[in-house]
mmCIF file of C-alpha atoms and ligand atoms in Angstrom:
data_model
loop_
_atom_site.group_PDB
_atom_site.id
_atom_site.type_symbol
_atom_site.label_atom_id
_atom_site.label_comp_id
_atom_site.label_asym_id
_atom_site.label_seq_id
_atom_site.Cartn_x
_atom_site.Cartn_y
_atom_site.Cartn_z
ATOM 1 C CA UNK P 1 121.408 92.003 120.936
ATOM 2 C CA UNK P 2 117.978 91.408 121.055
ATOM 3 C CA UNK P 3 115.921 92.698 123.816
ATOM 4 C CA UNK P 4 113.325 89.743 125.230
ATOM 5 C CA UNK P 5 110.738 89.745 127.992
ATOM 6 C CA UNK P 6 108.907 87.108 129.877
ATOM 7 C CA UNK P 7 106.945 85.306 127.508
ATOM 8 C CA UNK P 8 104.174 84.591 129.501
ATOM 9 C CA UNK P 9 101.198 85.950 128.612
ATOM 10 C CA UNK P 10 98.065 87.845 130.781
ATOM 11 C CA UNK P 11 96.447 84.438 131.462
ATOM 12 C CA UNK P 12 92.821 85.802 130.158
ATOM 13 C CA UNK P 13 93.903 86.715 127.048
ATOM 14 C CA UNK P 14 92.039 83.829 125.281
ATOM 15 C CA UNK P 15 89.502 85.347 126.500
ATOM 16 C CA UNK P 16 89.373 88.452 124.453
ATOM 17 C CA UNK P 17 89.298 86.978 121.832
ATOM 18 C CA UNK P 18 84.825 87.908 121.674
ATOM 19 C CA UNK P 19 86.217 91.180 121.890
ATOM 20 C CA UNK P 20 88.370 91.436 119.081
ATOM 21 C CA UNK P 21 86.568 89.203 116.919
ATOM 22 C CA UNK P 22 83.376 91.909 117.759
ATOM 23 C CA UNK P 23 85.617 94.604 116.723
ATOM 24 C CA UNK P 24 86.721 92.718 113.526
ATOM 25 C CA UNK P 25 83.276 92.508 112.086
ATOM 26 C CA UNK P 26 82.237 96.298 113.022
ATOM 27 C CA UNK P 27 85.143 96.888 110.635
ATOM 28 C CA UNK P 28 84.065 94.725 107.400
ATOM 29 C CA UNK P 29 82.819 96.732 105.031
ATOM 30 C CA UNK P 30 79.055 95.935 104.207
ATOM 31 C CA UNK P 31 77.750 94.281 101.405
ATOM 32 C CA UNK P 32 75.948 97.306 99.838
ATOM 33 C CA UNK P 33 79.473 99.102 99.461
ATOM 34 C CA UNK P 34 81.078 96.722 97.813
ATOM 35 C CA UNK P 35 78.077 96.650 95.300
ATOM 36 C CA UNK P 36 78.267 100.350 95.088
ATOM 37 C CA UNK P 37 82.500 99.851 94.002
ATOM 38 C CA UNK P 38 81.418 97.253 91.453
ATOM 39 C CA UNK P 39 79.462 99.730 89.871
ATOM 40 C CA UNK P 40 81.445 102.649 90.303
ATOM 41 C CA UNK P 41 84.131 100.008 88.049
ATOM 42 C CA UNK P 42 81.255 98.961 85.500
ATOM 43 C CA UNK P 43 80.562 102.870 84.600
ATOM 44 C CA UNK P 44 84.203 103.651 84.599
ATOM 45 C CA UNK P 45 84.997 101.110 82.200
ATOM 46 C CA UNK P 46 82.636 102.159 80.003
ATOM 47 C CA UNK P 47 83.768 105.394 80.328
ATOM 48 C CA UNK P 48 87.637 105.363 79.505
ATOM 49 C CA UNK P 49 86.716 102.272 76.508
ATOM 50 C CA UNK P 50 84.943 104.816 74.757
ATOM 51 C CA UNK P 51 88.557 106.393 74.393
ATOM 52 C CA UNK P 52 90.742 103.947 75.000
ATOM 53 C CA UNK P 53 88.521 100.622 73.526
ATOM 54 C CA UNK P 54 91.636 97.976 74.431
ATOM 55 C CA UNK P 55 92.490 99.546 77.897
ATOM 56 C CA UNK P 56 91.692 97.313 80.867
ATOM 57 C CA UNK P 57 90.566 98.618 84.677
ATOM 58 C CA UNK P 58 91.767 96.622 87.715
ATOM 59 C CA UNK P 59 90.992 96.971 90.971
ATOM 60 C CA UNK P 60 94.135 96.634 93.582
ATOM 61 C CA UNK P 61 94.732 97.335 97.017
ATOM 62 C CA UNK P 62 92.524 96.992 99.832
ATOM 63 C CA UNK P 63 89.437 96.631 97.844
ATOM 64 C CA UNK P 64 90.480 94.032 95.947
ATOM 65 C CA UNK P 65 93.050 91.755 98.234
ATOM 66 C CA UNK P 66 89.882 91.725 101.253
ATOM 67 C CA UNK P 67 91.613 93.676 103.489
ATOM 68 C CA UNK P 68 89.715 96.480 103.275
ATOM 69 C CA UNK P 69 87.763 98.366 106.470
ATOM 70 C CA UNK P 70 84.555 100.131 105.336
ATOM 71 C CA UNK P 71 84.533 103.638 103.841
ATOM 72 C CA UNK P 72 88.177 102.820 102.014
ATOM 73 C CA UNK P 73 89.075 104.559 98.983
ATOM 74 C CA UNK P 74 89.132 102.643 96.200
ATOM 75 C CA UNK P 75 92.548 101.966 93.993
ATOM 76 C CA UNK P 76 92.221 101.277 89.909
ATOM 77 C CA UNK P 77 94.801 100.725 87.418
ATOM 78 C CA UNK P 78 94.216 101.322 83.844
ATOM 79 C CA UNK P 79 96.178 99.261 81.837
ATOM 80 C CA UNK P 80 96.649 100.377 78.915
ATOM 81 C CA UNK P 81 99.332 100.111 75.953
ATOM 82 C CA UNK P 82 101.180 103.537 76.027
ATOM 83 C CA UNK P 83 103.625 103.449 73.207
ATOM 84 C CA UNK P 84 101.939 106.418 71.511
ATOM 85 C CA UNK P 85 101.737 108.514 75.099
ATOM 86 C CA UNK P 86 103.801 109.283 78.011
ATOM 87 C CA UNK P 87 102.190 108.421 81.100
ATOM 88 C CA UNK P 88 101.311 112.023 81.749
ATOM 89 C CA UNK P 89 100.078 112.304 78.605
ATOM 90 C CA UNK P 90 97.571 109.085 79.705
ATOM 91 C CA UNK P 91 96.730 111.042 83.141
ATOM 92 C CA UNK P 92 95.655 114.225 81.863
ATOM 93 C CA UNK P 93 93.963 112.627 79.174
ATOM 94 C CA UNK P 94 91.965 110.637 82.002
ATOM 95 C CA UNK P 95 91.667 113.748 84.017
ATOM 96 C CA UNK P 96 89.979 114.816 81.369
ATOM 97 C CA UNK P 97 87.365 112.358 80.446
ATOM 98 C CA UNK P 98 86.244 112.061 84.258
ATOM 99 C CA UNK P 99 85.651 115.711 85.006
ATOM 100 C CA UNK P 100 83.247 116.144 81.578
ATOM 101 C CA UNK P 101 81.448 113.270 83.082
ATOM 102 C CA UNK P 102 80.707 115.065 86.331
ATOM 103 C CA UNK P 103 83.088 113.089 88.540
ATOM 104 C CA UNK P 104 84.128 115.645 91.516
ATOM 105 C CA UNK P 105 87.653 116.505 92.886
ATOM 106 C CA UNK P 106 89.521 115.635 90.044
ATOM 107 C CA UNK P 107 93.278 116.170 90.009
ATOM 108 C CA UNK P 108 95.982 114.817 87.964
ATOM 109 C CA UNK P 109 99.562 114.302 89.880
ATOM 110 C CA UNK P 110 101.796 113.770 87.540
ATOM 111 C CA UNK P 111 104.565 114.070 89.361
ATOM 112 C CA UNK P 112 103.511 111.587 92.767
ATOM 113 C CA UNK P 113 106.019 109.033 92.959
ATOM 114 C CA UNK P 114 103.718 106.359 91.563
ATOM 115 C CA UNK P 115 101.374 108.804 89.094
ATOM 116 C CA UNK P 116 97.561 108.771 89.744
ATOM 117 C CA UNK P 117 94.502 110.352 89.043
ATOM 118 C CA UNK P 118 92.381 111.084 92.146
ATOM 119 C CA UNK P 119 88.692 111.659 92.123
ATOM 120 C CA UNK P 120 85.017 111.310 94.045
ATOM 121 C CA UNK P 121 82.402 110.008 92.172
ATOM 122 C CA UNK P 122 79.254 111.972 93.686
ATOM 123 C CA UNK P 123 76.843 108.898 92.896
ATOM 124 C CA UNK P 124 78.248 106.754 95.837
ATOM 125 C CA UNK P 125 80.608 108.887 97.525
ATOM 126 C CA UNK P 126 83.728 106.915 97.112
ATOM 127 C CA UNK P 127 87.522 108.121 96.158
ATOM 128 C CA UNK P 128 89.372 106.198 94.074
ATOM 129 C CA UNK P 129 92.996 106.921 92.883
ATOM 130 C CA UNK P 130 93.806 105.336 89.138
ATOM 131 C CA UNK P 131 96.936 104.501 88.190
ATOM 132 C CA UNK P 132 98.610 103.375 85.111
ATOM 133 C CA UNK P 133 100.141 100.595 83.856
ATOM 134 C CA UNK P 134 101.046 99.367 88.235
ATOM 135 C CA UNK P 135 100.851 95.750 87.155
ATOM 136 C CA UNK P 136 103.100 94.818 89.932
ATOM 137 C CA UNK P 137 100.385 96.215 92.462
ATOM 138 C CA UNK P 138 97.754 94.032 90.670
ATOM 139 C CA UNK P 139 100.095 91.168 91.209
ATOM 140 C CA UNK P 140 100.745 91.373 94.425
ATOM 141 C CA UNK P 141 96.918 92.687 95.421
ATOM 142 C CA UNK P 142 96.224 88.404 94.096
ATOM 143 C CA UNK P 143 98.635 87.021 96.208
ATOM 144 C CA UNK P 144 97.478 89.126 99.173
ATOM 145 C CA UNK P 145 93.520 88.317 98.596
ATOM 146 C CA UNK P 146 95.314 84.018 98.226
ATOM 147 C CA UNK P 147 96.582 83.924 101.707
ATOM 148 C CA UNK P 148 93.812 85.885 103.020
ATOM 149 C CA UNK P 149 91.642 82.498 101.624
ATOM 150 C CA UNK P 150 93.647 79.726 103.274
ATOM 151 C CA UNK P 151 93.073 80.916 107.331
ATOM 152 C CA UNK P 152 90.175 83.250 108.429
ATOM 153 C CA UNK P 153 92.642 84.489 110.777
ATOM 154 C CA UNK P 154 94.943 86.460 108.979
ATOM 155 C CA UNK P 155 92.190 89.058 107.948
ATOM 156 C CA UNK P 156 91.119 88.568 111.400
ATOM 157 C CA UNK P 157 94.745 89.818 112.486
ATOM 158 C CA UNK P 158 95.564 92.177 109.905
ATOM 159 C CA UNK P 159 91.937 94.439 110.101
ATOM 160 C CA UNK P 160 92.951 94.794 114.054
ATOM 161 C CA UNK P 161 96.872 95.423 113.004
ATOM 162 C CA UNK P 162 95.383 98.223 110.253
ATOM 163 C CA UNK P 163 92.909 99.489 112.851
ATOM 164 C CA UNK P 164 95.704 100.026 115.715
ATOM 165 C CA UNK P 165 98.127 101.697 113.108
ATOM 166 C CA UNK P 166 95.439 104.207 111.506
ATOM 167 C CA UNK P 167 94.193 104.957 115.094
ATOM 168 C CA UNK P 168 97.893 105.316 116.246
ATOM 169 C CA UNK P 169 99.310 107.574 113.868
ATOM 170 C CA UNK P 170 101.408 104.857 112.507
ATOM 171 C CA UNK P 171 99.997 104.087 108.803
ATOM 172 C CA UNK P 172 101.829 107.071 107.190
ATOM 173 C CA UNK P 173 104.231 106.906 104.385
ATOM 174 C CA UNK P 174 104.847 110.108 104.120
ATOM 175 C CA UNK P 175 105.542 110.537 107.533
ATOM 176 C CA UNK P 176 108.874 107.480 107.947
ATOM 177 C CA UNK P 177 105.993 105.215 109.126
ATOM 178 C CA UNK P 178 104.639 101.663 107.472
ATOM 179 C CA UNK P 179 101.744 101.551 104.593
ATOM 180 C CA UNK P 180 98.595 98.950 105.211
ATOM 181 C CA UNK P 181 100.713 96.533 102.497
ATOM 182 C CA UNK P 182 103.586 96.501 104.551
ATOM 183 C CA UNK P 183 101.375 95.342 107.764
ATOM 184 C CA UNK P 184 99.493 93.017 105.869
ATOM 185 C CA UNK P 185 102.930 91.638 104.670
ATOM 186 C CA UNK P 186 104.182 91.403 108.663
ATOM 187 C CA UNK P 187 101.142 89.530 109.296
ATOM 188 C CA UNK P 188 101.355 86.806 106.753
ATOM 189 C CA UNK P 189 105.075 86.198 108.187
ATOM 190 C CA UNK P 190 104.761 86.105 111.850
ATOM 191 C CA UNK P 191 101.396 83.658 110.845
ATOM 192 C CA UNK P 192 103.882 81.576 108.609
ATOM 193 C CA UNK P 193 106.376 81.681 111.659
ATOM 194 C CA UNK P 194 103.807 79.930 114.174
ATOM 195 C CA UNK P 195 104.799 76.756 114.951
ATOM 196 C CA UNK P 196 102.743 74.129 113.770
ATOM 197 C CA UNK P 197 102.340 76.828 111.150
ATOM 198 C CA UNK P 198 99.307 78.856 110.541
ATOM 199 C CA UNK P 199 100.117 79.860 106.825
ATOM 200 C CA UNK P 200 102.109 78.003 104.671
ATOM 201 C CA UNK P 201 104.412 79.858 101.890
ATOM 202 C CA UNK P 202 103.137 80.069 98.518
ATOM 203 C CA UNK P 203 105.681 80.809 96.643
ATOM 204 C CA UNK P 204 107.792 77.632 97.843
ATOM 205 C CA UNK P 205 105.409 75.662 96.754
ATOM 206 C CA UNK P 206 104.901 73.998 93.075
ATOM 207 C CA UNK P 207 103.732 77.022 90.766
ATOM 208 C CA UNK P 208 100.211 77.118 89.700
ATOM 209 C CA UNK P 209 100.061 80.769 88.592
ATOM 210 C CA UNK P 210 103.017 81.801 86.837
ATOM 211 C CA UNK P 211 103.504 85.391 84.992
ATOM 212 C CA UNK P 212 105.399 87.793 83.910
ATOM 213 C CA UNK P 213 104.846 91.321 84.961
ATOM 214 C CA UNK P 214 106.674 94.015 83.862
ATOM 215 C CA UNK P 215 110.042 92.000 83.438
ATOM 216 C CA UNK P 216 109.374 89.903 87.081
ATOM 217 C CA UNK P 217 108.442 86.192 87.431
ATOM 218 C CA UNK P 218 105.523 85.889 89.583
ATOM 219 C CA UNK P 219 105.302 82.334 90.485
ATOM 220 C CA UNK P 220 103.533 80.951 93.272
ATOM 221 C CA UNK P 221 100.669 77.870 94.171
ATOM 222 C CA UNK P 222 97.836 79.855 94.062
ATOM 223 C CA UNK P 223 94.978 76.933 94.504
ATOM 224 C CA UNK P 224 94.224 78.017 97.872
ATOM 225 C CA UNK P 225 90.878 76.116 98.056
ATOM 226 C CA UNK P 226 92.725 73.088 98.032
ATOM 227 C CA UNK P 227 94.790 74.060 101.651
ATOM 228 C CA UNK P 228 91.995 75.222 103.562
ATOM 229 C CA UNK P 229 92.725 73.067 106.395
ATOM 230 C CA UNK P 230 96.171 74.163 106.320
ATOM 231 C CA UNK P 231 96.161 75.906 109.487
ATOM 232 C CA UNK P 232 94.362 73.425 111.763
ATOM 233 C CA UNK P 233 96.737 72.090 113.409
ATOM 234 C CA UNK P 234 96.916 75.085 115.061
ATOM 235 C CA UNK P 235 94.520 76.467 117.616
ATOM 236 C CA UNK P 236 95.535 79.825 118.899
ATOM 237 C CA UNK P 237 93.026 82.547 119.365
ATOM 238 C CA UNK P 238 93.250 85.752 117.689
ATOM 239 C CA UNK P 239 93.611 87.821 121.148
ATOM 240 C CA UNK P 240 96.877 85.052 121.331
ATOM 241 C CA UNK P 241 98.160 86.278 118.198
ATOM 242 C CA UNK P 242 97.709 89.443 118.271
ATOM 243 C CA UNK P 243 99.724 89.638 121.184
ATOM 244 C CA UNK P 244 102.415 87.292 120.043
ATOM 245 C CA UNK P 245 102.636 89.547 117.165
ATOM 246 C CA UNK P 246 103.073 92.781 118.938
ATOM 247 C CA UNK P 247 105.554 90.992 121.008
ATOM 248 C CA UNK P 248 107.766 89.644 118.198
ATOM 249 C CA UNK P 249 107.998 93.046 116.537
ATOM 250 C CA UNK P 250 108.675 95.025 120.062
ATOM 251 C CA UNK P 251 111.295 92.232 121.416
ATOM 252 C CA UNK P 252 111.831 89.313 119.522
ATOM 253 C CA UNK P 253 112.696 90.827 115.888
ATOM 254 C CA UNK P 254 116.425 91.296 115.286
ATOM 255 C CA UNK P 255 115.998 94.727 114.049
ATOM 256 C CA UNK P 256 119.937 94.911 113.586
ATOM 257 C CA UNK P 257 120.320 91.366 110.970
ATOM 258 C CA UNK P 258 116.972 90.330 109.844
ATOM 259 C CA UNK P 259 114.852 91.320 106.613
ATOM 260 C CA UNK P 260 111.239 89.650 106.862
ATOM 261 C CA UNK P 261 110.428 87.702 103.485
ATOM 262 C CA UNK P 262 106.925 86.200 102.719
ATOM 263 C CA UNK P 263 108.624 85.013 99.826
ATOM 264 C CA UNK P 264 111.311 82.714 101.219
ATOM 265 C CA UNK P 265 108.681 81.966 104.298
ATOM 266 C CA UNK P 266 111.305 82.835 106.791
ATOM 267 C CA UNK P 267 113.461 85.633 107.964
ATOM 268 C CA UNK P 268 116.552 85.966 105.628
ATOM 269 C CA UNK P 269 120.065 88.150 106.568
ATOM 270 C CA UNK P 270 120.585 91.670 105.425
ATOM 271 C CA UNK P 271 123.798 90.563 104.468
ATOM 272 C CA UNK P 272 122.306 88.783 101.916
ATOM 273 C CA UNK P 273 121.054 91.320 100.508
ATOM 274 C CA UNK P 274 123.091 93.815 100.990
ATOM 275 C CA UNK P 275 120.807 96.101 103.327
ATOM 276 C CA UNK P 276 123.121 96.672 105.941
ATOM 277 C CA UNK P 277 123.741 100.342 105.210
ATOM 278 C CA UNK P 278 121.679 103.268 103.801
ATOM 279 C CA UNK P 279 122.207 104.049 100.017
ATOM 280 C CA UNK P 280 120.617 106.644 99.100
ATOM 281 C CA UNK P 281 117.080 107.802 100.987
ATOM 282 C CA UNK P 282 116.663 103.451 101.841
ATOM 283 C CA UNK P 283 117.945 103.177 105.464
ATOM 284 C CA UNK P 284 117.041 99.572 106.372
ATOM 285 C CA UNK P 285 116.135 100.254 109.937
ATOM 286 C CA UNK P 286 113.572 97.957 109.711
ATOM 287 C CA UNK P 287 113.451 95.600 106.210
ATOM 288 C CA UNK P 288 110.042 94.031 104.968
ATOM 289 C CA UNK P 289 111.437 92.256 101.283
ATOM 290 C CA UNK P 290 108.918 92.782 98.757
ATOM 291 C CA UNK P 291 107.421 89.299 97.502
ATOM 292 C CA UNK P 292 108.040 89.532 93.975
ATOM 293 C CA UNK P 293 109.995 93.093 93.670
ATOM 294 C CA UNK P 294 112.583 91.075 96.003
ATOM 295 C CA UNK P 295 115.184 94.322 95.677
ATOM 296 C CA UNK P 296 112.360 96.689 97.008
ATOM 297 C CA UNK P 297 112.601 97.284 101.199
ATOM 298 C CA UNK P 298 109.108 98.284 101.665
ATOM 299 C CA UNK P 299 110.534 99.360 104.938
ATOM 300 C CA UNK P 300 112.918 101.756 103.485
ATOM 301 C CA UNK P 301 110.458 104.946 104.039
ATOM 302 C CA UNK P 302 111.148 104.547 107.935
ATOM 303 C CA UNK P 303 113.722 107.279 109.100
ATOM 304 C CA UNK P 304 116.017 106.960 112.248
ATOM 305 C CA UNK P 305 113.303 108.966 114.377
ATOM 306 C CA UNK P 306 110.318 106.644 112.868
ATOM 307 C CA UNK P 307 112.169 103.487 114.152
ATOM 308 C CA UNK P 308 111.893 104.311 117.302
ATOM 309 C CA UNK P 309 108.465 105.247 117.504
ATOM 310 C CA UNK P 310 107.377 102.687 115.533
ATOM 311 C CA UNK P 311 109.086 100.180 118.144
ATOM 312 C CA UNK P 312 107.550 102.251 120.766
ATOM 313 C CA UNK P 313 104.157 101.711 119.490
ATOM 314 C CA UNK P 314 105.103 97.835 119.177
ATOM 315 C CA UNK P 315 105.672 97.971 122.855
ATOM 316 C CA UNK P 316 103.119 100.031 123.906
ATOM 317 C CA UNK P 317 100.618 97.233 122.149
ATOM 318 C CA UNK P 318 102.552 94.489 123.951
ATOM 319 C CA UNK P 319 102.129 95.508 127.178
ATOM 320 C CA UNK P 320 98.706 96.877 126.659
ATOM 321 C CA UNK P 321 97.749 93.409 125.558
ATOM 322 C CA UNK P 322 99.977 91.967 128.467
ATOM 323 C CA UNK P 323 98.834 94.344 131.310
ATOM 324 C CA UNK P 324 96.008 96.682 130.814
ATOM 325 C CA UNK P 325 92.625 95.702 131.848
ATOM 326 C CA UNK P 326 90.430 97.140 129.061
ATOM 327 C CA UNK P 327 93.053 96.009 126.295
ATOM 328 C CA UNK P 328 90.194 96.523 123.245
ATOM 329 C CA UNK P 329 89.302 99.782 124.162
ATOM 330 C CA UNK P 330 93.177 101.332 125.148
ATOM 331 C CA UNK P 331 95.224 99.291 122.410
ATOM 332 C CA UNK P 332 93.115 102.282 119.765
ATOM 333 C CA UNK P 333 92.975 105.136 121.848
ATOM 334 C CA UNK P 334 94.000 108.150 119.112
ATOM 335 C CA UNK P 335 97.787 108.986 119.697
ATOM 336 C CA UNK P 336 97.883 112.827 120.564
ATOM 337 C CA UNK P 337 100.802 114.473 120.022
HETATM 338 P P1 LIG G 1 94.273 100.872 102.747
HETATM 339 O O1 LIG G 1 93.043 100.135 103.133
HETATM 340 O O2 LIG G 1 94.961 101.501 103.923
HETATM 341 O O3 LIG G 1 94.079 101.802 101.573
HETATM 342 P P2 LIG G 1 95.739 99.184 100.865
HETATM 343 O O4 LIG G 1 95.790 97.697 100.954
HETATM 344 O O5 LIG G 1 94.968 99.749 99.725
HETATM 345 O O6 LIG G 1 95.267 99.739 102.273
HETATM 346 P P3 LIG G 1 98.055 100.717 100.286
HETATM 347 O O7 LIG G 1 99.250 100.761 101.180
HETATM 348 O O8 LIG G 1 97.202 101.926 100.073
HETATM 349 O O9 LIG G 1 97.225 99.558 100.864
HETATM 350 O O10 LIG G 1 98.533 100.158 98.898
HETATM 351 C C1 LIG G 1 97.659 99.829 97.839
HETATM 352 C C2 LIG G 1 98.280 98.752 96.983
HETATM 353 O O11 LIG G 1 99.408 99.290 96.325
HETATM 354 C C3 LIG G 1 98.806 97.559 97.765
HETATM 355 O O12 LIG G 1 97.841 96.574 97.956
HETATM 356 C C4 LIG G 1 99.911 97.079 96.885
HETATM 357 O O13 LIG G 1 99.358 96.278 95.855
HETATM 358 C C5 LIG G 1 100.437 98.340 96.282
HETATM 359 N N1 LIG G 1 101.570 98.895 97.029
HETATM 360 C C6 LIG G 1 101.526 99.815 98.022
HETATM 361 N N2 LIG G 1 102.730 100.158 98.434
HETATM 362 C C7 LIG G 1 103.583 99.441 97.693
HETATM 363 C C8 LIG G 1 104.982 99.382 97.618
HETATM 364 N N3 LIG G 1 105.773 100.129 98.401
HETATM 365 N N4 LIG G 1 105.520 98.535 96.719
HETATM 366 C C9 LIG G 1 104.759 97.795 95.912
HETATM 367 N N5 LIG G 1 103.415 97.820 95.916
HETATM 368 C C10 LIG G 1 102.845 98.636 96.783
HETATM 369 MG MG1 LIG G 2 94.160 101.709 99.364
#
């Protein structure tokens, strides 16, 4: 039922570990250009209060949960009270305001399953999508950037996991394959699987931050500061588990019974939850539970011939890791078709 292979490991692979950790920090994104999106914020605020004087900006996504690689768009949602205006109403409104202040590229799509605004501002050359009213996203953006606090190497992890899937053709939605939340996600849960664990799971724990967004309790412990040293007991080297995480997903995962949940800090059945057949466009091939939309598959996009090349890619970085004797350099050669 589920395929395993030796688990013994290259016995260098500690010693990588320089390597990847080099590779990490080429990847954080300097302090200048995080500046530059604080600004960018600051004069878009400015901007849509003139119309809007109660609307609020947030940043989500990468650029707000530190998970973001340098030169990443940036993601805003405008929350604002829209009782007097449909949502495309708000958009083309927006659209709007930005191109009469000289912001470039600006397009509304209205009809995108989640509704943005896209645009360059020409001042700092970034992109930034703005939605409206994504609360959710801001939600779970927090609980992302909270783990992210409590052991240095989950960011560690997850900036190598985002690197391998961009340069592998693997972090594409549109295309049946996983978005960056979804890795992120897979990361916090094989790090909460470690044994002695390496994260522990918030949202088991007694509830510091509680709210209500958009009709869903969002409870978790969210004084991260406080478990810093959570972690410590364990020692294992980030060339260790990025290999043990490649390894779960390409032998150890049971594919067939098993939903990942960050949420319950474990895996939980499909059964459970009733994600045992398709229903509509959500297949369940491979089932990442969303940790506070818990009836939301994140993995749902992925398509009977995604699966398997997602799987093969899991493999592929297995035995790279395993076997190959320039592992940093193969584990991102560009997949060509
Ligand atoms: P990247 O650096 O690749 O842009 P990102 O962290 O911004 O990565 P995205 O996948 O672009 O990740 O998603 C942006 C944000 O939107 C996520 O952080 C999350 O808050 C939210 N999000 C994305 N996909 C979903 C989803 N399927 N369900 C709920 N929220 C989502
Ligand atoms: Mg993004």
């Amino acid at each position: 039922r589920i395929r395993r292979r030796e688990l013994e490991c290259r016995y260098d692979i500690d010693d990588m570990t320089p390597l990847f950790l080099a590779i990490y920090r080429s990847l954080i994104p300097a302090e200048e250009e995080k500046e530059k999106q604080k600004q960018l914020l600051v004069s878009l605020r400015k901007l849509v209060n003139k119309e809007w004087p109660d609307a609020e900006l947030h940043l989500y996504g990468s650029c707000a949960n530190s998970f973001d690689v340098s030169n990443s768009d940036i993601d805003i949602c405008l929350a604002i009270d829209d009782s007097k205006m449909s949502k495309s109403e708000i958009l083309l409104k927006l659209a709007d305001i930005l191109e009469s202040d000289n912001l470039q590229n600006v397009q509304a799509l209205t009809r995108a399953r989640v509704p943005i605004v896209k645009m360059m501002d020409p001042v700092t050359g970034i992109s930034c999508d703005i939605c409206i009213n994504n609360l959710l996203a801001v939600a779970n953006t927090k609980l992302l950037r909270d783990y992210a606090q409590i052991d240095e190497r989950l960011r560690q992890l997850a900036f190598i996991v985002k690197h391998w899937a961009k340069s592998r053709g693997v972090n594409e939605t549109y295309r049946g394959t996983l978005s960056s939340y979804a890795y992120v996600l897979m990361c916090i849960h094989f790090l909460q699987q470690r044994k002695p664990a390496i994260l522990p799971c918030l949202q088991e724990m007694e509830a510091t931050y509680l709210a209500n967004v958009d009709g869903v309790q969002c409870a978790y412990f969210d004084q991260v500061d406080r478990i810093r040293h959570f972690g410590a007991q364990n020692n294992e080297s980030i060339a260790r588990l990025l290999w043990g995480f490649f390894h779960y997903w390409a032998y150890c995962h049971d594919y067939a019974n098993d939903v990942i949940s960050v949420r319950a800090g474990r895996n939980i059945s499909k059964q459970l939850k009733d994600w045992t057949r398709r229903i509509g466009n959500d297949r369940h091939l491979i089932c990442i539970e969303d940790p506070f939309e818990t009836s939301h598959d994140l993995g749902r996009v992925v398509d009977k011939y995604s699966i398997k090349i997602l799987r093969e890619e899991f493999e592929r970085a297995a035995d790279v890791l395993q076997y190959d004797s320039n592992p940093s350099v193969t584990l991102f050669e560009p997949y060509v078709p």
